[in-house]
mmCIF file of C-alpha atoms and ligand atoms in Angstrom:
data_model
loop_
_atom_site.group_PDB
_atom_site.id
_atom_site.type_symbol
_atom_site.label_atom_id
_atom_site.label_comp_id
_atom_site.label_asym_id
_atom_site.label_seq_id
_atom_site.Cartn_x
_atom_site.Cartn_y
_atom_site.Cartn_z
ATOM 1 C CA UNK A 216 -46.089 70.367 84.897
ATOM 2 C CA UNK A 217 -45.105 68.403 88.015
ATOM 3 C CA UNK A 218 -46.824 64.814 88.819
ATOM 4 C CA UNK A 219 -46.058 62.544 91.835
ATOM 5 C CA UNK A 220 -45.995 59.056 92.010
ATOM 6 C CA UNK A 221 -45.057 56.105 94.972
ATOM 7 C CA UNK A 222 -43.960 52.999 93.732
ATOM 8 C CA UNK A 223 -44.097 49.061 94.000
ATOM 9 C CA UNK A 224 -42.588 46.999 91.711
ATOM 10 C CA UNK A 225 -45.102 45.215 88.724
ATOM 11 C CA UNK A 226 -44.569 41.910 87.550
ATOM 12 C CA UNK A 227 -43.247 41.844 84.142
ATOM 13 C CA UNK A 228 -41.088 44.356 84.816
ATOM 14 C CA UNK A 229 -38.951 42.325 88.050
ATOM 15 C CA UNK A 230 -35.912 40.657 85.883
ATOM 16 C CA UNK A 231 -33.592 38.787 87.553
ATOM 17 C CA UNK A 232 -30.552 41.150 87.200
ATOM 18 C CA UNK A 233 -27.175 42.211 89.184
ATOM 19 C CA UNK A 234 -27.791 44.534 92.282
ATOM 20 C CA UNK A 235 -26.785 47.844 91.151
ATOM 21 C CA UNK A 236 -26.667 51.141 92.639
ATOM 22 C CA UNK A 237 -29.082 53.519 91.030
ATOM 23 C CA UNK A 238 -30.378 50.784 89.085
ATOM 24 C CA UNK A 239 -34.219 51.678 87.761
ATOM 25 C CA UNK A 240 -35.579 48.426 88.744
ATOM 26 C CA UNK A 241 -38.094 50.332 90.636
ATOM 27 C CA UNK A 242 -39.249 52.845 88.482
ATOM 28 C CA UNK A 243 -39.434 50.714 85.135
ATOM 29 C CA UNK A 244 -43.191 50.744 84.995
ATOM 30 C CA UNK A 245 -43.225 54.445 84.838
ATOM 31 C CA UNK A 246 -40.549 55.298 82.397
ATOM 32 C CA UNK A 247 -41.902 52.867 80.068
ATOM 33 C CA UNK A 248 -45.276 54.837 80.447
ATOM 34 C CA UNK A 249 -44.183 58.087 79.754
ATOM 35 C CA UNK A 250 -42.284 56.794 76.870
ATOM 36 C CA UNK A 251 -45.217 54.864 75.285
ATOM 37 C CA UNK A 252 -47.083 57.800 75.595
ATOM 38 C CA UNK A 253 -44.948 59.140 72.813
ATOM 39 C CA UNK A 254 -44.869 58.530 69.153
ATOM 40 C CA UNK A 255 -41.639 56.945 70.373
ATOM 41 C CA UNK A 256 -40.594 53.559 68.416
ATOM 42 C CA UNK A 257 -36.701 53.699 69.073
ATOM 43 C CA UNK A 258 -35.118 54.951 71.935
ATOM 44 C CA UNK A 259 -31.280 55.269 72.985
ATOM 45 C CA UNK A 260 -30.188 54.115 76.780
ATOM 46 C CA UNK A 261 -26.801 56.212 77.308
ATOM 47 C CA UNK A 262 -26.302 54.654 80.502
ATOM 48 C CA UNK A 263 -27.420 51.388 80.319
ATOM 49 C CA UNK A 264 -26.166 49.876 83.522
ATOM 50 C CA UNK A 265 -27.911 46.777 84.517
ATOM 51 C CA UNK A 266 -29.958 47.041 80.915
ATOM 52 C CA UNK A 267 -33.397 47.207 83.020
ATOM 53 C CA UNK A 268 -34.368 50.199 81.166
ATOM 54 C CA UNK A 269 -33.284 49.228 77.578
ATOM 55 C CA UNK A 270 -34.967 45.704 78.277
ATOM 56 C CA UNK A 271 -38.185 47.310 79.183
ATOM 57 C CA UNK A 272 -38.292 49.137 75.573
ATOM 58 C CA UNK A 273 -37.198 46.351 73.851
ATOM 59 C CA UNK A 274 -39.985 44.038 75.269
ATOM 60 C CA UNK A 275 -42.119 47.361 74.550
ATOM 61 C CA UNK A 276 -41.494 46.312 71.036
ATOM 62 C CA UNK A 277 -39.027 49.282 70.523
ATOM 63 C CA UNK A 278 -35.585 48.926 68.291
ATOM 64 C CA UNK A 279 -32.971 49.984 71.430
ATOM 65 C CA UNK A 280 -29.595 50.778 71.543
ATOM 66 C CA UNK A 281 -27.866 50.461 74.930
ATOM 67 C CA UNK A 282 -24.563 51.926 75.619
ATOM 68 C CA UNK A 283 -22.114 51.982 78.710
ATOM 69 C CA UNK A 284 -18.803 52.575 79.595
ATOM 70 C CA UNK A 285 -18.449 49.486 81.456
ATOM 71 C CA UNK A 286 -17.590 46.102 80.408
ATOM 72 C CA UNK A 287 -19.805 44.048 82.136
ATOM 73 C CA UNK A 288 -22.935 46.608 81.256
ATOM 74 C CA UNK A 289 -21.450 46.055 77.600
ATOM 75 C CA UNK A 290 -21.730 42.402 78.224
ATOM 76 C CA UNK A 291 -25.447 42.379 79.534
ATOM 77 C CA UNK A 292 -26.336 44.932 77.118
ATOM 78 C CA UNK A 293 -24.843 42.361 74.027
ATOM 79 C CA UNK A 294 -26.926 39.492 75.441
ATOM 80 C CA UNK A 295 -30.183 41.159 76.172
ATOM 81 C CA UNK A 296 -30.651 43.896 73.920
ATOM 82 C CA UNK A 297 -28.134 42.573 70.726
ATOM 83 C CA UNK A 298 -29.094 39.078 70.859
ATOM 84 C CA UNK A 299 -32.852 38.475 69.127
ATOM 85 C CA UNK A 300 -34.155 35.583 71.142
ATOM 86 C CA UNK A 301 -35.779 34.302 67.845
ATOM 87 C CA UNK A 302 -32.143 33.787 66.814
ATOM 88 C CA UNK A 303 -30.456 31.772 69.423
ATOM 89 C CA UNK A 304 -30.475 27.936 69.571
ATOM 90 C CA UNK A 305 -31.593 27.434 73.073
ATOM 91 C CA UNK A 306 -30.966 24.222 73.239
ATOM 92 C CA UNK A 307 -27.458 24.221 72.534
ATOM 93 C CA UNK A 308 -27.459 26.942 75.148
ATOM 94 C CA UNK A 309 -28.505 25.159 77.499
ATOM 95 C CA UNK A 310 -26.165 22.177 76.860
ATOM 96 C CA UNK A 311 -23.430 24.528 77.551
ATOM 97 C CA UNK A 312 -24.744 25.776 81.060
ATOM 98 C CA UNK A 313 -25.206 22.144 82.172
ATOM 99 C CA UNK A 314 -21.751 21.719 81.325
ATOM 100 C CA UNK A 315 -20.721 24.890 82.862
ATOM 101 C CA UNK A 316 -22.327 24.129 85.669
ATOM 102 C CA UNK A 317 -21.020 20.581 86.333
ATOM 103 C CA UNK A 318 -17.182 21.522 85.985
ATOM 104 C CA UNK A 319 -15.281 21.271 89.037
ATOM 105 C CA UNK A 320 -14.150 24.204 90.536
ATOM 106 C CA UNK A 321 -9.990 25.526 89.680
ATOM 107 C CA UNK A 322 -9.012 28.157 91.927
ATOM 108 C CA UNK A 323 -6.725 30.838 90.031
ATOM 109 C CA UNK A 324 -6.878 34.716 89.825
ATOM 110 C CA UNK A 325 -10.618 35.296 90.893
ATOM 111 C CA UNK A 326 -10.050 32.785 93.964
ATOM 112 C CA UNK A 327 -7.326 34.601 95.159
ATOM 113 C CA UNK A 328 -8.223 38.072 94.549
ATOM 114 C CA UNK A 329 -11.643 38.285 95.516
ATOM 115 C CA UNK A 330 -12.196 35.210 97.801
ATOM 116 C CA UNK A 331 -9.103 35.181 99.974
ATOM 117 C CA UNK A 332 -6.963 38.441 99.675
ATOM 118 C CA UNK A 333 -10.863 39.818 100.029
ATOM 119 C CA UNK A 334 -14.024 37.901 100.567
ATOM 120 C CA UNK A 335 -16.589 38.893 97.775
ATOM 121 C CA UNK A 336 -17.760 35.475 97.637
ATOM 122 C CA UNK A 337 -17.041 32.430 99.032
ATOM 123 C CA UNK A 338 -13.518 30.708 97.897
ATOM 124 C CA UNK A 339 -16.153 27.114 96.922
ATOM 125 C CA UNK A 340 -18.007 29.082 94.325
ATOM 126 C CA UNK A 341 -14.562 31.596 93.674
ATOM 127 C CA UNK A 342 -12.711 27.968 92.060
ATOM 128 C CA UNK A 343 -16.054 27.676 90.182
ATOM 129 C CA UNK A 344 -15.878 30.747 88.525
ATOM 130 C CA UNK A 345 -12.498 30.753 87.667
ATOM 131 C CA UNK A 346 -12.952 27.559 86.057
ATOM 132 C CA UNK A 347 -16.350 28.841 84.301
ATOM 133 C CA UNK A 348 -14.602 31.726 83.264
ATOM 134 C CA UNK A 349 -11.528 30.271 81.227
ATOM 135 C CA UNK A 350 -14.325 26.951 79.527
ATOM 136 C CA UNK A 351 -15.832 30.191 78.197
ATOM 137 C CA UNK A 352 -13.074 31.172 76.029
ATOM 138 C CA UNK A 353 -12.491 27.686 75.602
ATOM 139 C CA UNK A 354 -15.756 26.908 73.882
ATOM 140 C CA UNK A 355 -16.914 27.569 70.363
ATOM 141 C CA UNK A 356 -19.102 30.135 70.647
ATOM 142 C CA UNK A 357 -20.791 33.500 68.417
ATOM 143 C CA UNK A 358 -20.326 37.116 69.919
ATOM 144 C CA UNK A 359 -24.040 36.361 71.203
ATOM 145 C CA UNK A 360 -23.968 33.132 72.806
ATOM 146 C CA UNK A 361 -20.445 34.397 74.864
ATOM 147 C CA UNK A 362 -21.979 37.355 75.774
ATOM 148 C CA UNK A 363 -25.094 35.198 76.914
ATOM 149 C CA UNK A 364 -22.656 32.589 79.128
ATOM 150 C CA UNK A 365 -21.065 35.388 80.414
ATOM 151 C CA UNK A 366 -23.984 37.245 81.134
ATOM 152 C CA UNK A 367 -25.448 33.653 83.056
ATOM 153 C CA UNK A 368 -22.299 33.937 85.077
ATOM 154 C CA UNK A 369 -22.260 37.351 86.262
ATOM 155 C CA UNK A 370 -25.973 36.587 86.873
ATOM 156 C CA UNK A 371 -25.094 33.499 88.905
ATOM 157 C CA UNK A 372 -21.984 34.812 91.142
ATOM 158 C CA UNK A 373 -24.125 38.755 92.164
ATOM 159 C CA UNK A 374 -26.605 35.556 93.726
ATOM 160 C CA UNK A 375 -23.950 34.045 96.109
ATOM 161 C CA UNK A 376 -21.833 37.109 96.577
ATOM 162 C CA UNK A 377 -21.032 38.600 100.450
ATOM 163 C CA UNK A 378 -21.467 41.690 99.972
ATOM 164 C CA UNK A 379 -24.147 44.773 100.594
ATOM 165 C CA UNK A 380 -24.673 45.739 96.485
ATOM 166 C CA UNK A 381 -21.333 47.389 95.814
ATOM 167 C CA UNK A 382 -17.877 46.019 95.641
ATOM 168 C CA UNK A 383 -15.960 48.601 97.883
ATOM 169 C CA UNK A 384 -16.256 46.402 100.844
ATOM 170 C CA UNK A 385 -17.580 42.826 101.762
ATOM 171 C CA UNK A 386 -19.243 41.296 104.982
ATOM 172 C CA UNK A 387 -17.015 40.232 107.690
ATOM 173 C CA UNK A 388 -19.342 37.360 108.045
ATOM 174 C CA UNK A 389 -19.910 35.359 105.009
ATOM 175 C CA UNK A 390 -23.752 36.481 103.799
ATOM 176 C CA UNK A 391 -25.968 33.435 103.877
ATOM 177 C CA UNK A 392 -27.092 32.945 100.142
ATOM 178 C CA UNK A 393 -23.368 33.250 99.674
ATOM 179 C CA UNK A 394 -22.267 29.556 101.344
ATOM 180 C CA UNK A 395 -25.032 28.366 98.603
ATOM 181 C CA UNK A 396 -23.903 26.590 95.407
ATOM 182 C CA UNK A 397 -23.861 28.859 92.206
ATOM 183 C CA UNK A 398 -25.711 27.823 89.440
ATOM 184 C CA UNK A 399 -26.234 29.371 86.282
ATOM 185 C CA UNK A 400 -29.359 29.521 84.402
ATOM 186 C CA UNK A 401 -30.219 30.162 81.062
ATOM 187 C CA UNK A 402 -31.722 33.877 81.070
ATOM 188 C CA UNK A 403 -34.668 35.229 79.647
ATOM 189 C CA UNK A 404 -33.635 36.557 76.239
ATOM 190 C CA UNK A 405 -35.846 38.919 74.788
ATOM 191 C CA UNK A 406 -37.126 39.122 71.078
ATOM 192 C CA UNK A 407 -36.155 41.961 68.981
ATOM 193 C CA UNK A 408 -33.615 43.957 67.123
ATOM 194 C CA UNK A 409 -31.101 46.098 69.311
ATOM 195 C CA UNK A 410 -27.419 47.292 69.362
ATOM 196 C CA UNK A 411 -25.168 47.344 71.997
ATOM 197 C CA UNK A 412 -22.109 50.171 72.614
ATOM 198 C CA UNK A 413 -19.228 50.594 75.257
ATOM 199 C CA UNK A 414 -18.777 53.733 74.739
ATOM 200 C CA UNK A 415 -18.582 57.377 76.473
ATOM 201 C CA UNK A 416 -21.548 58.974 76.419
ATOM 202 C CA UNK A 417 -20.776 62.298 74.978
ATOM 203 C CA UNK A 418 -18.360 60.396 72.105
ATOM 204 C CA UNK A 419 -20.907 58.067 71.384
ATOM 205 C CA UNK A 420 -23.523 61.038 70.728
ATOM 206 C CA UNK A 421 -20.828 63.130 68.647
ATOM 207 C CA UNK A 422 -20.439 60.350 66.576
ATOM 208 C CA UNK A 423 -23.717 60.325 65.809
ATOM 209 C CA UNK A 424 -24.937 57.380 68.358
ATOM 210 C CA UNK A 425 -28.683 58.776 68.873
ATOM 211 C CA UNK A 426 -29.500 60.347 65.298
ATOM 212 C CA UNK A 427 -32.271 58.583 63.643
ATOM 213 C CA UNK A 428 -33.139 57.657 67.152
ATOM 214 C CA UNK A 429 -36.984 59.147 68.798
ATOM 215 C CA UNK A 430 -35.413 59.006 72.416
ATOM 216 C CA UNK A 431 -32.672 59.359 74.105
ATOM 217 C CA UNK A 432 -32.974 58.229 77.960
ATOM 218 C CA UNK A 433 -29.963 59.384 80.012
ATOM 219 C CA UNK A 434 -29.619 58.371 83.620
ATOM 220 C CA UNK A 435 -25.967 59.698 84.370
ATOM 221 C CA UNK A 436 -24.026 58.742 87.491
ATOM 222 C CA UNK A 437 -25.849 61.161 89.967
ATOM 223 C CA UNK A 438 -22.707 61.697 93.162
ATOM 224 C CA UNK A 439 -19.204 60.840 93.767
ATOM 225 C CA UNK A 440 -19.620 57.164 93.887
ATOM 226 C CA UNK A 441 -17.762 55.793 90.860
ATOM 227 C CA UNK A 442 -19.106 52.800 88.932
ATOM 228 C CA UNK A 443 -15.472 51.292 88.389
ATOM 229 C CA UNK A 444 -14.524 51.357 92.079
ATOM 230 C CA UNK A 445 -18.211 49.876 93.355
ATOM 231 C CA UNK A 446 -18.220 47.013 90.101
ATOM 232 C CA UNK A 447 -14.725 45.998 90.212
ATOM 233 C CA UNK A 448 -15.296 42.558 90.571
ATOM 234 C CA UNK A 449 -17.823 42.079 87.717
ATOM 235 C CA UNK A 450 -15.715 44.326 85.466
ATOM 236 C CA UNK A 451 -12.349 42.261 86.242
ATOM 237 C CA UNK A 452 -14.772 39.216 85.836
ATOM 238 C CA UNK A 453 -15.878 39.826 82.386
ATOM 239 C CA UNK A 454 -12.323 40.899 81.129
ATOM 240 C CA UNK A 455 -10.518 38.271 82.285
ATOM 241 C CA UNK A 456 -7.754 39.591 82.398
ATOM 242 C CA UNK A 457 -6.085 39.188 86.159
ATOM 243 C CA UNK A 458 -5.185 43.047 86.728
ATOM 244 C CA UNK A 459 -2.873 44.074 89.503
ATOM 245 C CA UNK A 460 -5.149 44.785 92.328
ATOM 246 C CA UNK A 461 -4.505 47.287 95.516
ATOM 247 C CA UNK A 462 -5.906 47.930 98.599
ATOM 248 C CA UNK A 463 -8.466 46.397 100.800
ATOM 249 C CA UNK A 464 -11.127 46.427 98.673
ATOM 250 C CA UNK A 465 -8.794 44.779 95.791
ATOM 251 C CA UNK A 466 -9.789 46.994 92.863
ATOM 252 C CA UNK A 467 -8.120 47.143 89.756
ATOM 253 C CA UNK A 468 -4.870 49.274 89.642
ATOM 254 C CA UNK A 469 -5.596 50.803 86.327
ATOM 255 C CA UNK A 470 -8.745 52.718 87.929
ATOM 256 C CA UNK A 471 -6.587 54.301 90.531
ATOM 257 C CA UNK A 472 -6.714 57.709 90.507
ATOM 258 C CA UNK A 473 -8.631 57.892 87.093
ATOM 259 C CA UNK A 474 -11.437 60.409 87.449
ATOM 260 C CA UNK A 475 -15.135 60.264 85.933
ATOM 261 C CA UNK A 476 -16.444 63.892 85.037
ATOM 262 C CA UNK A 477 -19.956 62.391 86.072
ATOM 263 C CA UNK A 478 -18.936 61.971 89.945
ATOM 264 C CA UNK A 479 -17.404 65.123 90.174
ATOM 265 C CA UNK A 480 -19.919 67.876 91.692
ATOM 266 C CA UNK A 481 -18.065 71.123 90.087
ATOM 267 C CA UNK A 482 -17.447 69.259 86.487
ATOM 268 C CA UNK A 483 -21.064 67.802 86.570
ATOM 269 C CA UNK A 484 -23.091 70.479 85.212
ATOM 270 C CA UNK A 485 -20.188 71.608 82.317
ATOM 271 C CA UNK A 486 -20.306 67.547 81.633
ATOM 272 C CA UNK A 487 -24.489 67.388 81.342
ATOM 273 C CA UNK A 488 -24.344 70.387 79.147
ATOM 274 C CA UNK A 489 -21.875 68.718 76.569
ATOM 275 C CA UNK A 490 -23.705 65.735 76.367
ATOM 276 C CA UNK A 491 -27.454 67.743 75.605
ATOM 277 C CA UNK A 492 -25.546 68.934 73.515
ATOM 278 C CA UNK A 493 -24.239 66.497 71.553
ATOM 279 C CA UNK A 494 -27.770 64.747 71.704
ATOM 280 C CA UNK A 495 -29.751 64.656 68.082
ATOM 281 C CA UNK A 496 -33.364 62.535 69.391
ATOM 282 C CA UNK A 497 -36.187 64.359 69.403
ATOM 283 C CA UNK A 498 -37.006 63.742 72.939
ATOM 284 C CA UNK A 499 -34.808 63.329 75.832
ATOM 285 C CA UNK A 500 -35.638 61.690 78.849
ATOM 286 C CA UNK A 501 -33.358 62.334 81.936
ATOM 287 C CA UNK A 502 -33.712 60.498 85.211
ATOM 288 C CA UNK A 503 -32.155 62.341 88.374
ATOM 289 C CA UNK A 504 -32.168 61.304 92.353
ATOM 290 C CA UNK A 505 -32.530 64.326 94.732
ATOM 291 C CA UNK A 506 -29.737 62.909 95.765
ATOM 292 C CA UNK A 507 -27.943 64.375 93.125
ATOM 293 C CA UNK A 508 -25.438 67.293 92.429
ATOM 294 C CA UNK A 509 -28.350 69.701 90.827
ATOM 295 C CA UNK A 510 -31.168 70.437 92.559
ATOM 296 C CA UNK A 511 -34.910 69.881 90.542
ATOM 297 C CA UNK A 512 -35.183 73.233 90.059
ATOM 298 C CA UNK A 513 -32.139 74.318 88.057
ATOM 299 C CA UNK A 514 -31.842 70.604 86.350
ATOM 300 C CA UNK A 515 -35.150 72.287 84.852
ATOM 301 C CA UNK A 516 -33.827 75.456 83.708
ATOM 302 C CA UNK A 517 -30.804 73.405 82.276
ATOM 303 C CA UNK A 518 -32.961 71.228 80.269
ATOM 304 C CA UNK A 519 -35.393 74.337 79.047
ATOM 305 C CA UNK A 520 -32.647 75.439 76.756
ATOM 306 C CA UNK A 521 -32.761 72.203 74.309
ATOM 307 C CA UNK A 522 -36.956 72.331 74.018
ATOM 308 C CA UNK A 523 -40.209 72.203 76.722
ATOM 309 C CA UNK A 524 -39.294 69.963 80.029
ATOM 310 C CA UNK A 525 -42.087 68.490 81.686
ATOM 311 C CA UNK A 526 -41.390 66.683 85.204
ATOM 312 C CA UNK A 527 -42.508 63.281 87.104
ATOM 313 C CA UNK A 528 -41.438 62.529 90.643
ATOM 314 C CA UNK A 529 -41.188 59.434 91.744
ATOM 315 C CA UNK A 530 -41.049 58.626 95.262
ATOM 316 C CA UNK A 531 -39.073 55.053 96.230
ATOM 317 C CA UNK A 532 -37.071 53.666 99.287
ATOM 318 C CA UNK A 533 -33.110 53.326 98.265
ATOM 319 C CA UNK A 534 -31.015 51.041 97.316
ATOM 320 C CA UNK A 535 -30.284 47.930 99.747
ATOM 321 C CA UNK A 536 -27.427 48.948 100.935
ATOM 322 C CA UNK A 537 -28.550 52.031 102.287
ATOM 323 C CA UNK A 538 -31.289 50.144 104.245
ATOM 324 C CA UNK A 539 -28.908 47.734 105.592
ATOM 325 C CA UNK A 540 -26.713 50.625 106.937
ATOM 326 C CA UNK A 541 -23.539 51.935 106.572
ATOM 327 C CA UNK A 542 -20.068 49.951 106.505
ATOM 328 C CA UNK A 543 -16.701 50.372 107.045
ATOM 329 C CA UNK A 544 -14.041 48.719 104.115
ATOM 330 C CA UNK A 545 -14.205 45.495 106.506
ATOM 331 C CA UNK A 546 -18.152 45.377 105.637
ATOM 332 C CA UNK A 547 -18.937 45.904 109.709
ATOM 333 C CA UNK A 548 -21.659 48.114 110.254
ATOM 334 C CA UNK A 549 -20.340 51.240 111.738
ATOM 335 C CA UNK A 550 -23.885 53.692 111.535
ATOM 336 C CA UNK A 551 -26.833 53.711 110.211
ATOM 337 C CA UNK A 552 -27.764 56.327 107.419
ATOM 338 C CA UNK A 553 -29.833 59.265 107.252
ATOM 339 C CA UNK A 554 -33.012 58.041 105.377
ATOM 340 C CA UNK A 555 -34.212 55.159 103.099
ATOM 341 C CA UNK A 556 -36.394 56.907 100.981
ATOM 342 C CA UNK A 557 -35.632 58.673 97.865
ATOM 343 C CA UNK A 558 -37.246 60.519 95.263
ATOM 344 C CA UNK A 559 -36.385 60.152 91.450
ATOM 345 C CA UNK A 560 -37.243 63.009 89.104
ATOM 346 C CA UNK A 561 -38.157 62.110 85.826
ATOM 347 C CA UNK A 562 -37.645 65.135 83.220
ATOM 348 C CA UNK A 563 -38.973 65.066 79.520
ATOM 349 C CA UNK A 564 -37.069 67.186 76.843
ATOM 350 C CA UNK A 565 -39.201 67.933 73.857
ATOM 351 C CA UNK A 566 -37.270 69.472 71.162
ATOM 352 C CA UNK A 567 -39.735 68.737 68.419
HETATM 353 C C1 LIG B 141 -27.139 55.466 87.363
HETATM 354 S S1 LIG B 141 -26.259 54.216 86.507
HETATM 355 C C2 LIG B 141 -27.374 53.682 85.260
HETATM 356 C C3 LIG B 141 -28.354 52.664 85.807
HETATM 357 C C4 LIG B 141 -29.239 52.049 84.754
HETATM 358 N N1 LIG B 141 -30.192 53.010 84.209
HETATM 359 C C5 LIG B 141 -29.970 50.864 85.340
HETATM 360 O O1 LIG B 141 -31.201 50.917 85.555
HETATM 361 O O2 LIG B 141 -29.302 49.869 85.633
HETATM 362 C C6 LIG B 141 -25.044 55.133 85.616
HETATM 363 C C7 LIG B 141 -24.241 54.323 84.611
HETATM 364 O O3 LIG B 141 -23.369 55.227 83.920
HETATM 365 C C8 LIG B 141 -22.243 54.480 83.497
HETATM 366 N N2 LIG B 141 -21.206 55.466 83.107
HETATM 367 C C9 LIG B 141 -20.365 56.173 83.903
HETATM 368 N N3 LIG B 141 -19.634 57.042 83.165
HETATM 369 C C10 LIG B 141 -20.013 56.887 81.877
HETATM 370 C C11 LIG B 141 -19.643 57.510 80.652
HETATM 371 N N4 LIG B 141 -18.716 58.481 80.623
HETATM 372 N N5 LIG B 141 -20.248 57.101 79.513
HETATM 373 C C12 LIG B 141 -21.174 56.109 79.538
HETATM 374 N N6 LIG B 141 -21.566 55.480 80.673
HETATM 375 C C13 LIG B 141 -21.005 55.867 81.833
HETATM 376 C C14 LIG B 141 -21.926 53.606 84.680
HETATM 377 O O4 LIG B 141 -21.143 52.489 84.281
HETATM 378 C C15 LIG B 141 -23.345 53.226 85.158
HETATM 379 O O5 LIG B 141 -23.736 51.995 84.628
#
């Protein structure tokens, strides 16, 4: 069974979060249908990313357990899905914003990395977070509350950054929003139990990550564009821990040459397979792009072997960068791309 849906984005559902490439922020509304159409009341989020997903559930009133392999998702994932917003002393929270946000800025490793040797955001709020960064580990603080400051920071610095969603390149002129004065904010916190991983996928499912669990929702890295190359900055930001950069682009030396089955289109479909199989929730729920290495029809056939696959499509334009065009590692526009729509394909695994 096919059905077809266009999208807008509904209220509730439009958290203030980190621009992220293949992020679901559009297609929330609709995954939380089709899950609350189940007898669903814990679900697993194997690729977290910005947490959109897992957030949804949780506010659904779902337990949730968001994993990632990256730090920063790890981070967002600790303060939005971990934390249980009836547990946090908001006040004391907030005392520690204000001060965060009234120290005066210390350039060191961020500044100089990402603000002059590149230009990710502007060297003014670059001092600012370097000095944020080290009060963090300066303060007294739980796991929760650090992951929550942290979480406010990364928040704060994706507002004023220069660049066009990912961290390959920046704008040869500084962006406007980034020549404005960061400020962090207390986020929304949401009420509820949760867990958060940083984990691989497939390890975290052999060890068991999604038993006991109704649904699993995977939403796997879909093409060759790798997640540690595009969120450099924001992984190098929550680690803190001033890595030999290279190139133009600044990344982090350790992720040079280090290849992710998931971006690679001849290891792709081995890589999906091991995963399914590793899965133990009753349902699965798989988001894919047509953008992606498997076309609809055999993702289908892939997924018929672990139970019956129904399908949703769900057409949406892509992510901003693709509608502001296409950019050489200097961030000037050098074409324009093919198309700004896309269509996400929405498969449901029943294995019951
Ligand atoms: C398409 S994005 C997920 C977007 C997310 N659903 C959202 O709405 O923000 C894919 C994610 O897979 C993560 N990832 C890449 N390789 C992974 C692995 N081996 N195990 C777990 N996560 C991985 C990336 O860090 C990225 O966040």
């Amino acid at each position: 069974m096919i059905a077809l849906y266009r999208v807008g984005v509904r209220g509730p559902y439009r958290t203030k979060m980190i621009k992220y490439l293949g992020s679901k922020r559009k297609i929330v509304p609709h995954i939380l249908m089709q899950i609350q159409q189940l007898p669903v009341r814990s679900v697993c989020d194997l690729f977290t990313g910005t947490t959109r997903v897992a957030q949804a559930c949780k506010r659904g009133g779902m337990y949730v357990v968001a994993n990632d392999l990256a730090g920063y998702s790890a981070v967002l994932a600790q303060a939005f899905i971990a934390t249980n917003a009836e547990c946090i002393d908001r006040e004391r929270l907030q005392a520690h914003i204000d001060h965060l946000n009234a120290l005066p800025g210390v350039p060191g490793y961020f500044t100089r990395t990402f603000c002059e040797e590149a230009r990710y955001v502007h060297p003014h709020n670059g001092a600012r977070i370097d000095a944020i960064r080290a009060e963090i580990e300066r303060l007294s603080l739980t796991e929760n509350e650090h992951a929550v400051l942290l979480a406010a920071l990364l928040l704060a610095a994706d507002k004023v950054d220069s660049t066009t969603g990912v961290q390959m390149a920046y704008l040869k002129q500084w962006a406007p929003r980034a020549l404005k004065n960061m400020e962090l904010t207390l986020p929304e916190l949401i009420s509820g139990e949760g867990v958060a991983s940083q984990e691989d996928a497939i390890a975290f499912a052999r060890a068991g990550g999604t038993r006991d669990l109704d649904l699993t929702y995977i939403d796997p890295p879909y093409n060759q564009h790798s997640y540690a190359g595009n969120y450099h900055v924001w992984e190098t930001l929550v680690r803190n821990d001033a890595p030999e950069a290279y190139g133009v682009a600044r990344k982090r030396a350790d992720i040079r040459g280090v290849r992710n089955p998931w971006n690679s289109k001849p290891r792709f479909r081995a890589t999906l397979m091991e995963l399914l199989t590793a899965v133990e929730s009753r349902y699965i729920l798989l988001s894919f792009s047509n953008e992606g290495f498997v076309p609809s029809a055999e993702m289908e056939l892939m997924l018929g072997e672990f139970g019956n696959v129904s399908r949703t499509d769900i057409d949406f334009r892509r992510y901003i960068g693709a509608q502001i065009g296409v950019h050489n590692p200097a961030g000037e526009k050098v074409g324009t791309v093919s198309h700004t729509r896309n269509v996400e394909h929405l498969f449901l695994v029943d294995r019951g």
